[in-house]
Amino acid sequence: MADLPRLLSPRSIAVFGGGWALKVIEECDRMGFDGNVWPVHPGKAEIGGKRAYASVADLPAAPDAAFVGVNRHATLEVVQALRDCGAGGAVLFASGFSETGDEDLQQALLDAAGEMPVLGPNCYGFVNALDGAVIWPDQQGCRRVERGVAIISQSSNIAITMTMQRRGLPLAYVACLGNAAQTGVADLSEALLADDRVTALGLYIEGIGDAAAFAEVVARARAASKGVVVLKAGKSEAGRAAAATHTASLAGGTVASSAYLRQIGAGEVANLSDLMETLKILHAYGPIQ
C-alpha cells in the first residue's frame, strides 16, 4: 500500500481548476476542515475566499492531498509537478482515459504519478467525515462523526446517493475509485480499514481487480473484527457493458463473483438498502460468523 493514509487524512489540500475546484473548497468549509486549503489557478488571485497560487511551485509547502479538476492533458502536467514537489497524492477528476479507449494517455498519467498515490482518473474523490476533509466536487450529505463505516463506490452517482442516507448509519469515509488506474479496490480497502475509527467496509463495485489481494484484505479485516459487505454491480450482460464504458472495469459473472465472495468471507447483498442495513449491523456487532 502506498502512502494512502496521508492522502485520505490530509492536513493540507491543493485544489486545481475552476468551478469544480470551488465546490471542493465550499464542501471543506461546510464540513469544518481546519487544515490548509490552497487553490491553484494561474489567472485568479482568490477562489472561494482563499488566496490562489499561480502554480505548484508557488505553494507554501507540498500538499498532503490535491484535487486536480483540469482537462485530461493538463492533468498530466499537474500530476508531474505534484509528484516532483513531494505531494501526498491526488484525486484525478478528468475523464477521457481508458474508459474511452485511450490506454496510452492513461499510461502516461501513471508514469507522471510514479509512486505518488492517485485516485482515478474519472474520479469524484472522497469524503472524510472524521477529519472534515472533502476532496469531492459536488453535493454530498455526510456529517462529521467520530467513528463509523467506510464505503467505496465505482459510481459517483451511487456514492452521492449513499451520503444522503438518514438511517442512523455513521459514515466515516465515502470514496470513489474511478478508473482505478493505480489505486485499486484492495489498496483503497486496506487503507480505509487501517484507520482505527473505521468499524466496517461496504463496497459498490463493478470489478474486484486483484482478487487475491482483496481476499487478504478481507481476512485481515475479519481478524480485526471489521466486517466487509459487497454490492456487486454489472451482473447482467447490460450491466457488464455499462460497467466497461463507465469506469473501464470488467465486471464478472454472477455465479463466479458470488462464490468468490462467499469463499473469502465477505458478505453480499442485492441492493443499496440492504447494503446500508447490513453495514449498520456490522458497525454495531462486527462480522457475522
Short mmCIF file of C-alpha atoms in Angstrom, two decimals, residues 47-287:
data_model
loop_
_atom_site.label_atom_id
_atom_site.label_comp_id
_atom_site.label_asym_id
_atom_site.label_seq_id
_atom_site.Cartn_x
_atom_site.Cartn_y
_atom_site.Cartn_z
CA ILE A 47 -11.05 31.37 -5.15
CA GLY A 48 -13.74 30.73 -2.57
CA GLY A 49 -12.39 33.46 -0.33
CA LYS A 50 -8.93 31.89 -0.21
CA ARG A 51 -5.72 33.16 -1.76
CA ALA A 52 -4.96 31.42 -5.05
CA TYR A 53 -1.46 30.40 -6.09
CA ALA A 54 -0.25 30.54 -9.67
CA SER A 55 1.40 27.11 -9.74
CA VAL A 56 2.53 24.14 -7.66
CA ALA A 57 5.92 25.81 -7.26
CA ASP A 58 4.26 28.77 -5.51
CA LEU A 59 2.54 26.71 -2.80
CA PRO A 60 3.71 27.22 0.80
CA ALA A 61 4.53 23.51 1.12
CA ALA A 62 3.96 20.16 -0.56
CA PRO A 63 0.24 19.41 -0.07
CA ASP A 64 -0.86 16.18 1.56
CA ALA A 65 -3.66 15.87 -0.99
CA ALA A 66 -4.79 17.54 -4.18
CA PHE A 67 -7.93 17.76 -6.26
CA VAL A 68 -6.97 18.01 -9.93
CA GLY A 69 -10.00 19.38 -11.76
CA VAL A 70 -8.41 20.43 -15.06
CA ASN A 71 -8.64 18.86 -18.53
CA ARG A 72 -7.07 15.47 -19.17
CA HIS A 73 -3.92 16.74 -20.89
CA ALA A 74 -3.27 19.43 -18.29
CA THR A 75 -3.84 16.77 -15.63
CA LEU A 76 -0.59 15.06 -16.64
CA GLU A 77 1.39 18.28 -16.12
CA VAL A 78 -0.17 18.95 -12.72
CA VAL A 79 0.38 15.38 -11.55
CA GLN A 80 4.03 15.51 -12.57
CA ALA A 81 4.51 18.79 -10.69
CA LEU A 82 2.81 17.39 -7.59
CA ARG A 83 4.98 14.30 -7.69
CA ASP A 84 8.14 16.38 -8.08
CA CYS A 85 7.31 18.57 -5.08
CA GLY A 86 6.62 15.62 -2.78
CA ALA A 87 2.83 15.84 -2.55
CA GLY A 88 0.97 13.09 -0.70
CA GLY A 89 -1.40 12.17 -3.51
CA ALA A 90 -4.17 13.38 -5.77
CA VAL A 91 -7.73 12.85 -6.89
CA LEU A 92 -7.92 12.97 -10.69
CA PHE A 93 -11.30 14.24 -11.85
CA ALA A 94 -10.78 14.41 -15.63
CA SER A 95 -12.29 11.77 -17.90
CA GLY A 96 -11.19 10.64 -21.36
CA PHE A 97 -8.68 7.95 -20.41
CA SER A 98 -9.05 4.16 -20.58
CA GLU A 99 -12.83 4.34 -20.15
CA THR A 100 -12.91 5.86 -23.66
CA GLY A 101 -10.20 3.58 -25.01
CA ASP A 102 -7.23 5.93 -24.59
CA GLU A 103 -4.89 3.48 -22.87
CA ASP A 104 -1.78 5.41 -23.94
CA LEU A 105 -2.89 8.58 -22.17
CA GLN A 106 -3.73 6.62 -19.04
CA GLN A 107 -0.28 5.03 -19.07
CA ALA A 108 1.29 8.45 -19.48
CA LEU A 109 -0.68 9.57 -16.45
CA LEU A 110 0.62 6.63 -14.41
CA ASP A 111 4.15 7.44 -15.49
CA ALA A 112 3.68 11.04 -14.37
CA ALA A 113 2.37 9.94 -10.97
CA GLY A 114 5.11 7.40 -10.32
CA GLU A 115 4.95 6.31 -6.67
CA MET A 116 2.63 9.16 -5.66
CA PRO A 117 -0.82 7.74 -4.84
CA VAL A 118 -3.66 8.79 -7.12
CA LEU A 119 -7.37 8.02 -7.20
CA GLY A 120 -8.88 7.90 -10.67
CA PRO A 121 -8.82 9.25 -13.26
CA ASN A 122 -12.51 9.87 -13.96
CA CYS A 123 -12.95 10.02 -10.19
CA TYR A 124 -15.00 12.12 -7.77
CA GLY A 125 -12.64 11.52 -4.86
CA PHE A 126 -13.63 11.06 -1.24
CA VAL A 127 -15.31 12.47 1.83
CA ASN A 128 -13.50 12.02 5.15
CA ALA A 129 -16.20 12.80 7.70
CA LEU A 130 -13.85 12.02 10.58
CA ASP A 131 -11.50 14.91 9.86
CA GLY A 132 -13.73 17.07 7.66
CA ALA A 133 -11.51 16.67 4.59
CA VAL A 134 -13.68 16.70 1.46
CA ILE A 135 -12.00 16.22 -1.90
CA TRP A 136 -15.30 15.96 -3.70
CA PRO A 137 -16.56 18.39 -6.37
CA ASP A 138 -20.30 18.05 -5.82
CA GLN A 139 -23.02 17.98 -3.22
CA GLN A 140 -22.79 15.33 -0.51
CA GLY A 141 -24.74 14.63 2.61
CA CYS A 142 -22.13 13.40 5.10
CA ARG A 143 -21.94 14.80 8.60
CA ARG A 144 -18.95 14.86 10.95
CA VAL A 145 -18.59 11.68 13.02
CA GLU A 146 -16.01 10.31 15.46
CA ARG A 147 -16.20 6.73 14.14
CA GLY A 148 -18.20 4.84 11.54
CA VAL A 149 -18.18 2.73 8.41
CA ALA A 150 -16.32 3.29 5.17
CA ILE A 151 -17.91 2.95 1.73
CA ILE A 152 -16.17 2.50 -1.61
CA SER A 153 -18.05 3.01 -4.86
CA GLN A 154 -17.13 2.79 -8.52
CA SER A 155 -20.07 5.06 -9.30
CA SER A 156 -20.05 8.68 -8.19
CA ASN A 157 -23.84 8.98 -8.51
CA ILE A 158 -24.37 5.97 -6.27
CA ALA A 159 -21.84 7.38 -3.82
CA ILE A 160 -23.69 10.71 -3.65
CA THR A 161 -26.93 8.82 -3.02
CA MET A 162 -25.36 6.88 -0.15
CA THR A 163 -24.08 10.05 1.51
CA MET A 164 -27.67 11.27 1.67
CA GLN A 165 -28.83 8.32 3.82
CA ARG A 166 -30.54 9.10 7.11
CA ARG A 167 -30.68 5.56 8.51
CA GLY A 168 -28.67 6.19 11.64
CA LEU A 169 -25.54 4.82 9.96
CA PRO A 170 -22.39 6.86 10.73
CA LEU A 171 -20.31 7.29 7.57
CA ALA A 172 -16.63 7.77 8.29
CA TYR A 173 -15.47 7.72 4.66
CA VAL A 174 -17.13 7.61 1.27
CA ALA A 175 -14.66 7.15 -1.57
CA CYS A 176 -14.74 6.58 -5.31
CA LEU A 177 -12.23 4.72 -7.47
CA GLY A 178 -12.96 5.99 -10.98
CA ASN A 179 -10.85 4.03 -13.46
CA ALA A 180 -8.69 2.64 -10.62
CA ALA A 181 -5.68 3.06 -12.88
CA GLN A 182 -3.24 2.88 -9.97
CA THR A 183 -5.12 2.55 -6.68
CA GLY A 184 -7.47 -0.40 -6.86
CA VAL A 185 -10.20 -1.91 -4.71
CA ALA A 186 -7.79 -3.84 -2.47
CA ASP A 187 -5.44 -0.87 -1.98
CA LEU A 188 -8.19 1.55 -1.01
CA SER A 189 -10.00 -1.02 1.14
CA GLU A 190 -6.83 -1.75 3.09
CA ALA A 191 -6.10 1.93 3.68
CA LEU A 192 -9.60 2.71 4.92
CA LEU A 193 -9.78 -0.34 7.19
CA ALA A 194 -6.39 0.57 8.67
CA ASP A 195 -7.99 3.64 10.27
CA ASP A 196 -8.91 2.60 13.83
CA ARG A 197 -12.00 4.81 13.65
CA VAL A 198 -13.45 2.72 10.79
CA THR A 199 -15.71 -0.10 12.01
CA ALA A 200 -16.73 -1.86 8.77
CA LEU A 201 -16.48 -1.57 5.00
CA GLY A 202 -19.15 -1.58 2.31
CA LEU A 203 -18.44 -1.69 -1.40
CA TYR A 204 -20.50 -0.95 -4.51
CA ILE A 205 -18.17 -2.33 -7.16
CA GLU A 206 -18.19 -3.39 -10.78
CA GLY A 207 -14.98 -5.46 -10.63
CA ILE A 208 -12.50 -6.59 -7.99
CA GLY A 209 -9.23 -6.27 -9.89
CA ASP A 210 -6.67 -8.13 -7.78
CA ALA A 211 -8.79 -10.92 -6.31
CA ALA A 212 -6.00 -12.44 -4.20
CA ALA A 213 -5.07 -9.08 -2.66
CA PHE A 214 -8.71 -8.30 -1.84
CA ALA A 215 -9.13 -11.70 -0.20
CA GLU A 216 -6.18 -10.92 2.07
CA VAL A 217 -7.69 -7.55 2.99
CA VAL A 218 -10.98 -9.20 3.93
CA ALA A 219 -9.18 -11.79 6.06
CA ARG A 220 -7.26 -9.10 7.93
CA ALA A 221 -10.44 -7.09 8.41
CA ARG A 222 -12.28 -10.04 9.93
CA ALA A 223 -9.32 -10.73 12.22
CA ALA A 224 -9.67 -7.13 13.41
CA SER A 225 -13.45 -7.62 13.93
CA LYS A 226 -14.33 -5.46 10.94
CA GLY A 227 -16.90 -6.86 8.53
CA VAL A 228 -16.91 -6.36 4.76
CA VAL A 229 -20.06 -6.42 2.62
CA VAL A 230 -20.31 -6.08 -1.15
CA LEU A 231 -23.00 -4.99 -3.60
CA LYS A 232 -21.82 -6.24 -6.97
CA ALA A 233 -22.87 -4.16 -9.97
CA GLY A 234 -22.83 -5.37 -13.57
CA LYS A 235 -24.30 -8.83 -13.02
CA SER A 236 -26.39 -8.77 -16.18
CA GLU A 237 -24.97 -8.56 -19.70
CA ALA A 238 -26.27 -5.00 -19.97
CA GLY A 239 -24.77 -4.16 -16.60
CA ARG A 240 -21.38 -5.53 -17.59
CA ALA A 241 -21.41 -3.44 -20.76
CA ALA A 242 -22.34 -0.35 -18.75
CA ALA A 243 -19.55 -1.04 -16.28
CA ALA A 244 -16.96 -1.29 -19.02
CA THR A 245 -17.93 2.08 -20.52
CA HIS A 246 -18.38 3.70 -17.13
CA THR A 247 -15.02 3.07 -15.48
CA ALA A 248 -13.20 0.63 -17.78
CA SER A 249 -13.88 -2.12 -15.23
CA LEU A 250 -14.53 -5.72 -16.21
CA ALA A 251 -17.49 -6.95 -14.19
CA GLY A 252 -17.51 -10.71 -13.67
CA GLY A 253 -20.45 -13.09 -13.87
CA THR A 254 -22.93 -13.61 -11.07
CA VAL A 255 -22.13 -17.20 -10.09
CA ALA A 256 -18.36 -16.79 -10.06
CA SER A 257 -18.34 -13.50 -8.17
CA SER A 258 -20.81 -14.71 -5.54
CA ALA A 259 -18.81 -17.89 -4.97
CA TYR A 260 -15.63 -15.89 -4.61
CA LEU A 261 -17.16 -13.52 -2.05
CA ARG A 262 -18.51 -16.44 0.00
CA GLN A 263 -15.13 -18.15 -0.08
CA ILE A 264 -13.19 -15.12 1.21
CA GLY A 265 -15.70 -14.29 3.95
CA ALA A 266 -17.24 -11.12 2.51
CA GLY A 267 -20.98 -10.63 2.70
CA GLU A 268 -23.01 -9.96 -0.43
CA VAL A 269 -26.26 -8.03 -0.78
CA ALA A 270 -28.62 -7.39 -3.67
CA ASN A 271 -29.48 -3.69 -3.35
CA LEU A 272 -28.44 -0.42 -1.75
CA SER A 273 -30.98 -0.62 1.04
CA ASP A 274 -29.62 -3.99 2.13
CA LEU A 275 -26.08 -2.66 1.91
CA MET A 276 -26.85 0.16 4.33
CA GLU A 277 -28.79 -2.02 6.75
CA THR A 278 -26.08 -4.69 6.75
CA LEU A 279 -23.45 -2.04 7.47
CA LYS A 280 -25.49 -0.94 10.48
CA ILE A 281 -25.28 -4.47 11.87
CA LEU A 282 -21.56 -4.74 11.14
CA HIS A 283 -20.93 -1.35 12.73
CA ALA A 284 -22.75 -2.35 15.92
CA TYR A 285 -21.74 -6.02 16.24
CA GLY A 286 -18.78 -6.78 13.99
CA PRO A 287 -18.51 -9.55 11.37
#
